[in-house]
């Protein structure tokens, strides 16, 4: 199985969920794509992120995938990649899903509308991805 195979990523996420007792949403994963978005790089041997599975923020547009901008009420089906996604794919990254985001990315903390907020597995006194 490839490191970027969706089943492998799902298995890794399930392992982390089991170890921490947190759901994928509480770990900051908004969704995993059914089929990873492949890289666009032509020479994967020299690409800095060749084959590396990457979650993009749920603010980025990935062709063929849903982006919610942090709220299901704003969900759109992307028809093309945005500039950041094109750059990631050009470096060999394999886009496997989206990570949680605040609505429109408007705040420094992640509190998506209508879904569980991510928590820091180290403790409730810490912000996810940062510290107090």
PDB file of C-alpha atoms in Angstrom:
ATOM      1  CA  UNK A   1       0.000   0.000   0.000  1.00  0.00           C
ATOM      2  CA  UNK A   2       1.262   3.467  -0.850  1.00  0.00           C
ATOM      3  CA  UNK A   3       1.815   5.906   1.983  1.00  0.00           C
ATOM      4  CA  UNK A   4      -0.750   8.223   0.399  1.00  0.00           C
ATOM      5  CA  UNK A   5      -3.397   5.573  -0.175  1.00  0.00           C
ATOM      6  CA  UNK A   6      -6.662   6.797   1.351  1.00  0.00           C
ATOM      7  CA  UNK A   7      -7.123   3.520   3.238  1.00  0.00           C
ATOM      8  CA  UNK A   8      -3.677   3.909   4.811  1.00  0.00           C
ATOM      9  CA  UNK A   9      -4.427   7.484   5.863  1.00  0.00           C
ATOM     10  CA  UNK A  10      -7.804   6.364   7.275  1.00  0.00           C
ATOM     11  CA  UNK A  11      -6.047   3.579   9.204  1.00  0.00           C
ATOM     12  CA  UNK A  12      -3.514   6.035  10.651  1.00  0.00           C
ATOM     13  CA  UNK A  13      -6.298   8.409  11.653  1.00  0.00           C
ATOM     14  CA  UNK A  14      -8.241   5.549  13.275  1.00  0.00           C
ATOM     15  CA  UNK A  15      -5.124   4.585  15.256  1.00  0.00           C
ATOM     16  CA  UNK A  16      -4.639   8.141  16.528  1.00  0.00           C
ATOM     17  CA  UNK A  17      -8.350   8.387  17.375  1.00  0.00           C
ATOM     18  CA  UNK A  18      -8.180   5.141  19.335  1.00  0.00           C
ATOM     19  CA  UNK A  19      -5.061   6.261  21.234  1.00  0.00           C
ATOM     20  CA  UNK A  20      -6.422   9.687  22.129  1.00  0.00           C
ATOM     21  CA  UNK A  21     -10.149   8.930  22.422  1.00  0.00           C
ATOM     22  CA  UNK A  22     -10.805  11.857  20.060  1.00  0.00           C
ATOM     23  CA  UNK A  23     -12.838  11.795  16.861  1.00  0.00           C
ATOM     24  CA  UNK A  24     -11.255  12.824  13.549  1.00  0.00           C
ATOM     25  CA  UNK A  25     -13.155  16.140  13.785  1.00  0.00           C
ATOM     26  CA  UNK A  26     -11.758  16.731  17.284  1.00  0.00           C
ATOM     27  CA  UNK A  27      -8.301  16.029  15.852  1.00  0.00           C
ATOM     28  CA  UNK A  28      -8.880  18.738  13.240  1.00  0.00           C
ATOM     29  CA  UNK A  29      -9.744  16.602  10.219  1.00  0.00           C
ATOM     30  CA  UNK A  30     -12.763  17.986   8.375  1.00  0.00           C
ATOM     31  CA  UNK A  31     -12.829  15.213   5.770  1.00  0.00           C
ATOM     32  CA  UNK A  32     -10.701  12.739   3.859  1.00  0.00           C
ATOM     33  CA  UNK A  33     -11.118  12.664   0.096  1.00  0.00           C
ATOM     34  CA  UNK A  34     -12.389   9.388  -1.388  1.00  0.00           C
ATOM     35  CA  UNK A  35      -9.607   9.530  -3.988  1.00  0.00           C
ATOM     36  CA  UNK A  36      -6.463  11.504  -3.125  1.00  0.00           C
ATOM     37  CA  UNK A  37      -5.693  14.410  -5.450  1.00  0.00           C
ATOM     38  CA  UNK A  38      -2.527  13.303  -7.272  1.00  0.00           C
ATOM     39  CA  UNK A  39       0.537  15.490  -7.663  1.00  0.00           C
ATOM     40  CA  UNK A  40       1.105  17.325 -10.942  1.00  0.00           C
ATOM     41  CA  UNK A  41       4.905  17.228 -10.827  1.00  0.00           C
ATOM     42  CA  UNK A  42       6.531  15.494 -13.795  1.00  0.00           C
ATOM     43  CA  UNK A  43       9.716  14.298 -12.038  1.00  0.00           C
ATOM     44  CA  UNK A  44       8.637  12.923  -8.662  1.00  0.00           C
ATOM     45  CA  UNK A  45      12.203  11.819  -7.901  1.00  0.00           C
ATOM     46  CA  UNK A  46      13.308  15.391  -7.238  1.00  0.00           C
ATOM     47  CA  UNK A  47      10.039  16.838  -5.910  1.00  0.00           C
ATOM     48  CA  UNK A  48      10.445  18.007  -2.292  1.00  0.00           C
ATOM     49  CA  UNK A  49       7.065  16.595  -1.189  1.00  0.00           C
ATOM     50  CA  UNK A  50       6.983  13.579  -3.503  1.00  0.00           C
ATOM     51  CA  UNK A  51       4.278  11.205  -2.266  1.00  0.00           C
ATOM     52  CA  UNK A  52       3.782  13.013   1.051  1.00  0.00           C
ATOM     53  CA  UNK A  53       0.134  12.927   2.160  1.00  0.00           C
ATOM     54  CA  UNK A  54      -1.097  16.452   2.953  1.00  0.00           C
ATOM     55  CA  UNK A  55      -4.295  17.873   4.398  1.00  0.00           C
ATOM     56  CA  UNK A  56      -5.180  21.318   3.045  1.00  0.00           C
ATOM     57  CA  UNK A  57      -7.290  23.777   5.028  1.00  0.00           C
ATOM     58  CA  UNK A  58     -11.028  23.609   4.432  1.00  0.00           C
ATOM     59  CA  UNK A  59     -10.549  27.046   2.870  1.00  0.00           C
ATOM     60  CA  UNK A  60      -8.638  25.744  -0.150  1.00  0.00           C
ATOM     61  CA  UNK A  61     -10.258  24.730  -3.419  1.00  0.00           C
ATOM     62  CA  UNK A  62      -9.324  21.255  -4.656  1.00  0.00           C
ATOM     63  CA  UNK A  63     -10.802  20.349  -8.038  1.00  0.00           C
ATOM     64  CA  UNK A  64     -13.582  17.787  -7.673  1.00  0.00           C
ATOM     65  CA  UNK A  65     -13.839  18.148  -3.893  1.00  0.00           C
ATOM     66  CA  UNK A  66     -16.123  20.034  -1.512  1.00  0.00           C
ATOM     67  CA  UNK A  67     -14.836  23.090   0.354  1.00  0.00           C
ATOM     68  CA  UNK A  68     -16.986  24.480   3.169  1.00  0.00           C
ATOM     69  CA  UNK A  69     -14.957  27.531   4.251  1.00  0.00           C
ATOM     70  CA  UNK A  70     -15.531  26.380   7.842  1.00  0.00           C
ATOM     71  CA  UNK A  71     -19.341  26.117   7.596  1.00  0.00           C
ATOM     72  CA  UNK A  72     -21.517  23.550   5.833  1.00  0.00           C
ATOM     73  CA  UNK A  73     -23.804  26.437   4.861  1.00  0.00           C
ATOM     74  CA  UNK A  74     -21.073  27.713   2.518  1.00  0.00           C
ATOM     75  CA  UNK A  75     -20.160  24.380   0.881  1.00  0.00           C
ATOM     76  CA  UNK A  76     -19.081  24.544  -2.761  1.00  0.00           C
ATOM     77  CA  UNK A  77     -17.921  21.879  -5.178  1.00  0.00           C
ATOM     78  CA  UNK A  78     -14.602  23.100  -6.582  1.00  0.00           C
ATOM     79  CA  UNK A  79     -14.127  22.921 -10.334  1.00  0.00           C
ATOM     80  CA  UNK A  80     -10.440  23.897 -10.222  1.00  0.00           C
ATOM     81  CA  UNK A  81      -7.528  24.006  -7.796  1.00  0.00           C
ATOM     82  CA  UNK A  82      -6.653  27.315  -6.151  1.00  0.00           C
ATOM     83  CA  UNK A  83      -3.096  28.710  -6.320  1.00  0.00           C
ATOM     84  CA  UNK A  84      -1.950  27.167  -3.027  1.00  0.00           C
ATOM     85  CA  UNK A  85      -3.234  23.733  -4.044  1.00  0.00           C
ATOM     86  CA  UNK A  86      -1.568  23.990  -7.465  1.00  0.00           C
ATOM     87  CA  UNK A  87       1.716  24.866  -5.733  1.00  0.00           C
ATOM     88  CA  UNK A  88       1.448  21.907  -3.336  1.00  0.00           C
ATOM     89  CA  UNK A  89       0.636  19.484  -6.125  1.00  0.00           C
ATOM     90  CA  UNK A  90       3.540  20.841  -8.203  1.00  0.00           C
ATOM     91  CA  UNK A  91       5.927  19.894  -5.358  1.00  0.00           C
ATOM     92  CA  UNK A  92       4.674  16.301  -5.377  1.00  0.00           C
ATOM     93  CA  UNK A  93       2.237  16.470  -2.440  1.00  0.00           C
ATOM     94  CA  UNK A  94      -0.712  14.089  -2.495  1.00  0.00           C
ATOM     95  CA  UNK A  95      -3.793  15.867  -1.169  1.00  0.00           C
ATOM     96  CA  UNK A  96      -5.703  13.384   0.978  1.00  0.00           C
ATOM     97  CA  UNK A  97      -8.243  15.621   2.698  1.00  0.00           C
ATOM     98  CA  UNK A  98      -9.117  18.879   4.401  1.00  0.00           C
ATOM     99  CA  UNK A  99      -8.370  20.079   7.898  1.00  0.00           C
ATOM    100  CA  UNK A 100     -10.847  22.082   9.966  1.00  0.00           C
ATOM    101  CA  UNK A 101     -10.998  25.833   9.627  1.00  0.00           C
ATOM    102  CA  UNK A 102     -12.783  28.712  11.284  1.00  0.00           C
ATOM    103  CA  UNK A 103     -15.590  30.130   9.179  1.00  0.00           C
ATOM    104  CA  UNK A 104     -13.879  31.918   6.267  1.00  0.00           C
ATOM    105  CA  UNK A 105     -10.622  31.616   8.244  1.00  0.00           C
ATOM    106  CA  UNK A 106     -11.683  34.778  10.042  1.00  0.00           C
ATOM    107  CA  UNK A 107     -10.285  33.954  13.487  1.00  0.00           C
ATOM    108  CA  UNK A 108      -6.953  32.778  14.863  1.00  0.00           C
ATOM    109  CA  UNK A 109      -8.638  29.789  16.502  1.00  0.00           C
ATOM    110  CA  UNK A 110     -10.450  26.933  14.781  1.00  0.00           C
ATOM    111  CA  UNK A 111     -14.154  26.810  15.516  1.00  0.00           C
ATOM    112  CA  UNK A 112     -15.941  25.566  12.405  1.00  0.00           C
ATOM    113  CA  UNK A 113     -19.691  26.194  12.270  1.00  0.00           C
ATOM    114  CA  UNK A 114     -21.886  23.107  12.644  1.00  0.00           C
ATOM    115  CA  UNK A 115     -19.129  20.566  13.348  1.00  0.00           C
ATOM    116  CA  UNK A 116     -17.090  19.649  16.429  1.00  0.00           C
ATOM    117  CA  UNK A 117     -14.198  21.960  17.220  1.00  0.00           C
ATOM    118  CA  UNK A 118     -10.714  20.504  17.260  1.00  0.00           C
ATOM    119  CA  UNK A 119      -9.180  20.035  20.680  1.00  0.00           C
ATOM    120  CA  UNK A 120      -5.574  19.730  21.737  1.00  0.00           C
ATOM    121  CA  UNK A 121      -4.925  16.094  22.752  1.00  0.00           C
ATOM    122  CA  UNK A 122      -2.400  17.337  25.331  1.00  0.00           C
ATOM    123  CA  UNK A 123      -5.085  19.027  27.369  1.00  0.00           C
ATOM    124  CA  UNK A 124      -8.049  21.371  27.432  1.00  0.00           C
ATOM    125  CA  UNK A 125      -5.853  24.261  28.548  1.00  0.00           C
ATOM    126  CA  UNK A 126      -4.041  24.330  25.206  1.00  0.00           C
ATOM    127  CA  UNK A 127      -5.287  25.600  21.859  1.00  0.00           C
ATOM    128  CA  UNK A 128      -4.960  23.163  18.933  1.00  0.00           C
ATOM    129  CA  UNK A 129      -1.770  23.949  17.073  1.00  0.00           C
ATOM    130  CA  UNK A 130      -0.643  26.535  19.633  1.00  0.00           C
ATOM    131  CA  UNK A 131      -0.313  27.064  23.342  1.00  0.00           C
ATOM    132  CA  UNK A 132      -1.706  29.517  25.815  1.00  0.00           C
TER     133      UNK A 132
END
